[in-house]
mmCIF file of C-alpha atoms in Angstrom:
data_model
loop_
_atom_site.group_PDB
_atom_site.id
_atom_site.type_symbol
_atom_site.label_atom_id
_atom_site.label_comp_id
_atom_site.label_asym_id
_atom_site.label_seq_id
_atom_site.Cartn_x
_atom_site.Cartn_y
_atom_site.Cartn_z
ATOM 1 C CA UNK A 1 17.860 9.647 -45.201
ATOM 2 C CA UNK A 2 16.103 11.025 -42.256
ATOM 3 C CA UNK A 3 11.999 9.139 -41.469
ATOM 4 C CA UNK A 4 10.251 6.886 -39.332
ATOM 5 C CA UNK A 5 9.845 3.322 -39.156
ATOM 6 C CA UNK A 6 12.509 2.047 -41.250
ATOM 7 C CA UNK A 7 13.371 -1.555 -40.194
ATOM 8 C CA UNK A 8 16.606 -3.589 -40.449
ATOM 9 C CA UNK A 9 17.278 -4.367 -44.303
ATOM 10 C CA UNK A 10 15.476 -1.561 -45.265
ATOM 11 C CA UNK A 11 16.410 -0.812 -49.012
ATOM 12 C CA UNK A 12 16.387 2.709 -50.630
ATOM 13 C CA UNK A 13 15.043 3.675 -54.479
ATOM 14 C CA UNK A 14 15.992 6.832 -55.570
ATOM 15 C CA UNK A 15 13.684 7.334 -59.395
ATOM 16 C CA UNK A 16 13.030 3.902 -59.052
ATOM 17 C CA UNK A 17 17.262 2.644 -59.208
ATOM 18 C CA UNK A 18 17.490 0.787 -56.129
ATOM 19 C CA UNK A 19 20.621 1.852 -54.202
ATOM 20 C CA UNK A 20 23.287 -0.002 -51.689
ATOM 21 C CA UNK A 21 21.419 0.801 -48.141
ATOM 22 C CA UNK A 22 23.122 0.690 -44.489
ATOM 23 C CA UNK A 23 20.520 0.929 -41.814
ATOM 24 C CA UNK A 24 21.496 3.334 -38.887
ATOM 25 C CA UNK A 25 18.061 2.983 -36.613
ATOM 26 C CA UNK A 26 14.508 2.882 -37.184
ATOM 27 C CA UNK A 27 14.705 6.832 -38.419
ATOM 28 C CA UNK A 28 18.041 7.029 -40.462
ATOM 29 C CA UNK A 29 19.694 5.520 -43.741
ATOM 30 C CA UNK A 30 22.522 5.909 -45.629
ATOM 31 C CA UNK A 31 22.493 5.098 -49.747
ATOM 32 C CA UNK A 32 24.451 5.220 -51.950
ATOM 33 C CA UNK A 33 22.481 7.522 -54.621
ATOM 34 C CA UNK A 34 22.425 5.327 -58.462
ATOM 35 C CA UNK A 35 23.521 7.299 -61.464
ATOM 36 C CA UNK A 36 20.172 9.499 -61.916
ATOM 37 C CA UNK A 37 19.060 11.621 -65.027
ATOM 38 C CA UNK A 38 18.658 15.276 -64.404
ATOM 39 C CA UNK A 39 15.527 15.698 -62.888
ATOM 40 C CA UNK A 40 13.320 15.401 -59.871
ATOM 41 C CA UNK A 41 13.236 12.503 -58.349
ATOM 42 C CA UNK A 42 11.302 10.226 -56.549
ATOM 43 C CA UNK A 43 12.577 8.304 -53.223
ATOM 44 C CA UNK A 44 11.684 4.827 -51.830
ATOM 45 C CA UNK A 45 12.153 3.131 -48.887
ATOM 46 C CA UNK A 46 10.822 -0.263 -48.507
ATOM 47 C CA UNK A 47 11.316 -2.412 -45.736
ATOM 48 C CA UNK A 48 11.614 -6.278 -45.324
ATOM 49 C CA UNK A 49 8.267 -7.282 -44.312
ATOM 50 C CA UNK A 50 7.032 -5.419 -47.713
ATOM 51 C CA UNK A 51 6.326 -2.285 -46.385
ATOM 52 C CA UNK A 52 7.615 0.902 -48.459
ATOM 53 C CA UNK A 53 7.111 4.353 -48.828
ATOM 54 C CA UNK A 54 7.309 6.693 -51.885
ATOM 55 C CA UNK A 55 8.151 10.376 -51.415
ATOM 56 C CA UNK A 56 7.565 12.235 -54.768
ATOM 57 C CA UNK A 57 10.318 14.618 -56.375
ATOM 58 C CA UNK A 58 12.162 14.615 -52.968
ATOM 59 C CA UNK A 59 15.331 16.049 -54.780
ATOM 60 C CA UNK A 60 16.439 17.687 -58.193
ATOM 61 C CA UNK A 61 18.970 16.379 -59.490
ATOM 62 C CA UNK A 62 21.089 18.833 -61.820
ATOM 63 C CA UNK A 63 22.670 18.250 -65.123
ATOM 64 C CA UNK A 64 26.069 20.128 -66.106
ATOM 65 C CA UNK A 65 26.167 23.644 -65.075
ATOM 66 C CA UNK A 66 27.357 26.576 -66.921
ATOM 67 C CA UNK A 67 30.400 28.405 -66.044
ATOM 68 C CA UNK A 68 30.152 32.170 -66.411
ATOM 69 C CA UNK A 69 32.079 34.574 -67.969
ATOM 70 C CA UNK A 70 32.134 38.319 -68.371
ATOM 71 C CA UNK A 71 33.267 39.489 -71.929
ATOM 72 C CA UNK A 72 31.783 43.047 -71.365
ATOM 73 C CA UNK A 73 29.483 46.103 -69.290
ATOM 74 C CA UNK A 74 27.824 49.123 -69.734
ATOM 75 C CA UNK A 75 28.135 51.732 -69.183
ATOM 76 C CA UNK A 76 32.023 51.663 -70.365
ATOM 77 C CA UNK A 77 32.821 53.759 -67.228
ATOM 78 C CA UNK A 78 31.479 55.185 -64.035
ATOM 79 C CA UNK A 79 31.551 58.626 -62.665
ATOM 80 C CA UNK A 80 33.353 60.091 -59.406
ATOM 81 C CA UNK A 81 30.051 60.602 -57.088
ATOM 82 C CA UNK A 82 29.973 62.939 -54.139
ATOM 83 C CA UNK A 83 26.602 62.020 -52.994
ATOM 84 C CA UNK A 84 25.210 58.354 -51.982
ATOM 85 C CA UNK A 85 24.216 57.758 -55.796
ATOM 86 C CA UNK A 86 25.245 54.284 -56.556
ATOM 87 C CA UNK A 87 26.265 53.190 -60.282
ATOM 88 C CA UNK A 88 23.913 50.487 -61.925
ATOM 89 C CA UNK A 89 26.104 48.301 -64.429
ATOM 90 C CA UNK A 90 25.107 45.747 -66.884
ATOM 91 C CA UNK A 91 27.630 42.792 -66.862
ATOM 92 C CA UNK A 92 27.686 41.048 -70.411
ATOM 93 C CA UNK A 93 28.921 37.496 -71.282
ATOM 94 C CA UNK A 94 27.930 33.578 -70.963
ATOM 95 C CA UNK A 95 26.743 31.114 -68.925
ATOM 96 C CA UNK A 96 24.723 33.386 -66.556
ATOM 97 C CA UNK A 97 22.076 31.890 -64.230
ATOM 98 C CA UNK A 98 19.530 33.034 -62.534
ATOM 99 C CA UNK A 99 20.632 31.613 -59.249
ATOM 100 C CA UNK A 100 24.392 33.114 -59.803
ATOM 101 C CA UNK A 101 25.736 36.274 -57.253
ATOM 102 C CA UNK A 102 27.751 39.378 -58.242
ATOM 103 C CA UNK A 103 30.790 40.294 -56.094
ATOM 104 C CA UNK A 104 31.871 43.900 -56.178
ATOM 105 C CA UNK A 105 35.192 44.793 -55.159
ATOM 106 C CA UNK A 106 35.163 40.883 -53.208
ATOM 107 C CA UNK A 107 32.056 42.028 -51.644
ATOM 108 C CA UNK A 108 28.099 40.285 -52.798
ATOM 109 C CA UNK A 109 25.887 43.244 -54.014
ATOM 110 C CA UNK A 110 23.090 43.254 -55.287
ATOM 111 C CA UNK A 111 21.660 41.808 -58.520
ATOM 112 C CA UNK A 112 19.182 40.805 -61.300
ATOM 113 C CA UNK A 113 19.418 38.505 -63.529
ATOM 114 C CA UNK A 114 18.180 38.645 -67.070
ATOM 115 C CA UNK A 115 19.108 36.449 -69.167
ATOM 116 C CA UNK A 116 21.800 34.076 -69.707
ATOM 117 C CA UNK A 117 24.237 36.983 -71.269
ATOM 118 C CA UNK A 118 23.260 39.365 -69.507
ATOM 119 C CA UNK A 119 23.103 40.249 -65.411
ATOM 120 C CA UNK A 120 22.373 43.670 -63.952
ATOM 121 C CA UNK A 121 24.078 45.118 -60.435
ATOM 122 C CA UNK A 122 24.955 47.971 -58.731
ATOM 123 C CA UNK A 123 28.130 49.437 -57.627
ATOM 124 C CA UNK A 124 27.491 50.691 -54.151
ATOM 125 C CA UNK A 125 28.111 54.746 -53.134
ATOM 126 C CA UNK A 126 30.676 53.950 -50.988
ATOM 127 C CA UNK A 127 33.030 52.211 -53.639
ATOM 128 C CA UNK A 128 32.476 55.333 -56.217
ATOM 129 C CA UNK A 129 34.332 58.132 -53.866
ATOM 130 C CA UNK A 130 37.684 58.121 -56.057
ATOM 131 C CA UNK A 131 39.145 57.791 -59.436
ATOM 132 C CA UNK A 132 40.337 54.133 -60.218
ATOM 133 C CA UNK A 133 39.048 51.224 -61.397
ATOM 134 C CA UNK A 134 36.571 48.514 -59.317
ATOM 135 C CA UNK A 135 36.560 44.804 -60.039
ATOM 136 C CA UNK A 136 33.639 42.554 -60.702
ATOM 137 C CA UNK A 137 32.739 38.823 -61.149
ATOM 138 C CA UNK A 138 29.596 36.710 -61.514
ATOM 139 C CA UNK A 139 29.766 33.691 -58.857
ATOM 140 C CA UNK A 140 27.915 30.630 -59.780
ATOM 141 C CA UNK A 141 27.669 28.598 -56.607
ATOM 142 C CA UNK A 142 27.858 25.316 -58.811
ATOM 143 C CA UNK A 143 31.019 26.472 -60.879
ATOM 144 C CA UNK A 144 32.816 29.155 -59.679
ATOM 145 C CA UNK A 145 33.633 32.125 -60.117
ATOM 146 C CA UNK A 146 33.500 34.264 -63.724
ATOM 147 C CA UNK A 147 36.724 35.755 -64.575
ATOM 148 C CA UNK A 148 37.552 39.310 -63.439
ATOM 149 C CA UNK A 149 36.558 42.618 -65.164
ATOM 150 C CA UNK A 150 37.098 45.977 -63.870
ATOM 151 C CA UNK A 151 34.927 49.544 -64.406
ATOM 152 C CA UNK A 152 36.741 52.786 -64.411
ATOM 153 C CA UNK A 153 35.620 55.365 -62.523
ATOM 154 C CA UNK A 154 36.204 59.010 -63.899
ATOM 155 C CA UNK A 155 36.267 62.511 -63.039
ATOM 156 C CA UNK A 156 32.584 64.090 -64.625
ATOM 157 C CA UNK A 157 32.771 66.278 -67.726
ATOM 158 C CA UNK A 158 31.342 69.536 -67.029
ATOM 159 C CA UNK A 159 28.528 71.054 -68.927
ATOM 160 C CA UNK A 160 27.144 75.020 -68.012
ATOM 161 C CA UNK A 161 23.182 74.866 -66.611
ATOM 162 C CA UNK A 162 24.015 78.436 -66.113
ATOM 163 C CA UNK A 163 25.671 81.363 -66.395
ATOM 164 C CA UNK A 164 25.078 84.652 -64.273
ATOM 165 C CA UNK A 165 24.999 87.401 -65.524
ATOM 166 C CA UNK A 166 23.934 86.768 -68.781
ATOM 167 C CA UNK A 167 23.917 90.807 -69.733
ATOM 168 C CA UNK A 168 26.830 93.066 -69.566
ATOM 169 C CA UNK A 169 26.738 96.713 -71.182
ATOM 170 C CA UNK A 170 29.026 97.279 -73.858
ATOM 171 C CA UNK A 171 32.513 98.766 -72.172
ATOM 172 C CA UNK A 172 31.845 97.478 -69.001
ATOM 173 C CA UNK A 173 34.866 96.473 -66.926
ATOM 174 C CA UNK A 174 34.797 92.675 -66.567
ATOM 175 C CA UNK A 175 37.354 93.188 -63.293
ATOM 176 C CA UNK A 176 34.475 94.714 -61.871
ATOM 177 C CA UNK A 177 31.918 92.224 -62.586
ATOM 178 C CA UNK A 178 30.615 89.416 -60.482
ATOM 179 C CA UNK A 179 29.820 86.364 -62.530
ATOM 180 C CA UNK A 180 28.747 82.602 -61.471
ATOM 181 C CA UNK A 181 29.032 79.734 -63.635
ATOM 182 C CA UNK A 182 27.385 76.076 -62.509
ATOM 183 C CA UNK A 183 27.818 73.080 -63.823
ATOM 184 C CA UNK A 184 26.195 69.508 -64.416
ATOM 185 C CA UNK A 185 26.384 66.613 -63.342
ATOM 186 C CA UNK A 186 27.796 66.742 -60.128
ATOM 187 C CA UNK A 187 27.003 70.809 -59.741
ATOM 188 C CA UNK A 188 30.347 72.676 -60.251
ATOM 189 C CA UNK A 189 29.791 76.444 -59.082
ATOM 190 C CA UNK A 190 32.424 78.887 -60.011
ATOM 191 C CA UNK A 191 32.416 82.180 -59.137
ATOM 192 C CA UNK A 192 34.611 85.180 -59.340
ATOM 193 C CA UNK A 193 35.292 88.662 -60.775
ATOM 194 C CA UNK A 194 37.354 89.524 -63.617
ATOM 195 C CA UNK A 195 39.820 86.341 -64.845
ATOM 196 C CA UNK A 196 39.415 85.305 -60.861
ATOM 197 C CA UNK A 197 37.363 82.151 -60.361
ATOM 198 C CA UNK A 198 36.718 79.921 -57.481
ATOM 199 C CA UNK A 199 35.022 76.798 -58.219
ATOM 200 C CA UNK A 200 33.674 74.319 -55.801
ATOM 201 C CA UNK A 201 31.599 71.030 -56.267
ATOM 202 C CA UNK A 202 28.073 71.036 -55.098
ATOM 203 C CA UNK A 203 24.901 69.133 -54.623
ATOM 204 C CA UNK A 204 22.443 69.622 -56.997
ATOM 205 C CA UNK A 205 18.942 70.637 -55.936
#
């Protein structure tokens, strides 16, 4: 205990259990904290002459702590990004608090809690370059660490946004015809002439 004007025999009360006391000097003790109920709690010092001093709910004292664990997340996968789009996950399970840390790939990131089953965080851009899979945990800094789950990440599915062009007159020649084709979500254009394409991903706009 760090203060002023504690004397020689000074004892120490933590919520009013008196506790073995060594004096150091006239600002330091060292106790030996009582079995406490979780809970903040006062601290005494009183010296010999009958002089004391009462600090109120100078610590917390904590009662068992949950250990987490991860039984589940959605989305069930993540997609192969080619732009600085992270992927926000929701990590489900036990034993989450609201003081506990998410480590992506071994790495913190960051996080919101929500409730005790459930913890949101986000996969940063620069882990979602590449087919694979990317490990998670919750980290309670009382417990431990969660066990480990892992979110794939996938190629997208492509879907048309548009086709061009959208006419032809009846008997034309497709090996004469210039077409373009572009996809969602990660903007797949194709283009080519006849049964030719060329496809390249994109940025959407």
């Amino acid at each position: 205990m760090r203060g002023s004007g504690f004397t020689s025999g000074a004892v120490a009360s933590f919520g009013g259990l008196q506790a073995a006391t060594t004096f150091i000097d006239e600002n330091t003790l060292t106790a030996v904290l009582p079995a406490l109920p979780p809970g903040w709690q006062d601290a005494t010092v009183s010296n010999s002459n009958g002089d004391s001093y009462t600090a109120r709910s100078l610590f917390q004292v904590l009662g068992g702590q949950p250990t987490p664990a991860i039984t589940g997340f959605s989305p069930a996968s993540g997609t192969v990004g080619i732009s600085e789009n992270p992927i926000e996950i929701t990590i489900l399970g036990s034993g989450f608090a609201d003081y506990d840390a998410v480590e992506i790939n071994g790495e913190p990131v960051e996080s919101a809690f929500v409730n005790s089953t459930s913890i949101q965080a986000t996969i940063p851009y620069w882990l979602t370059g590449k087919t694979g899979s990317v490990p998670f945990t919750v980290v309670s800094p009382y417990t431990g660490s969660s066990n480990t789950l892992s979110i794939p990440l996938i190629n997208p599915v492509p879907a048309i946004d548009f086709l061009s062009p959208t006419t032809l007159l009846t008997g034309t020649h497709l090996g004469n015809s210039m077409y373009m084709v572009r996809t969602s979500p990660q903007g797949l254009l194709c283009s080519g002439m006849g049964r030719t394409y060329v496809c390249e991903w994109r940025h959407n706009k």
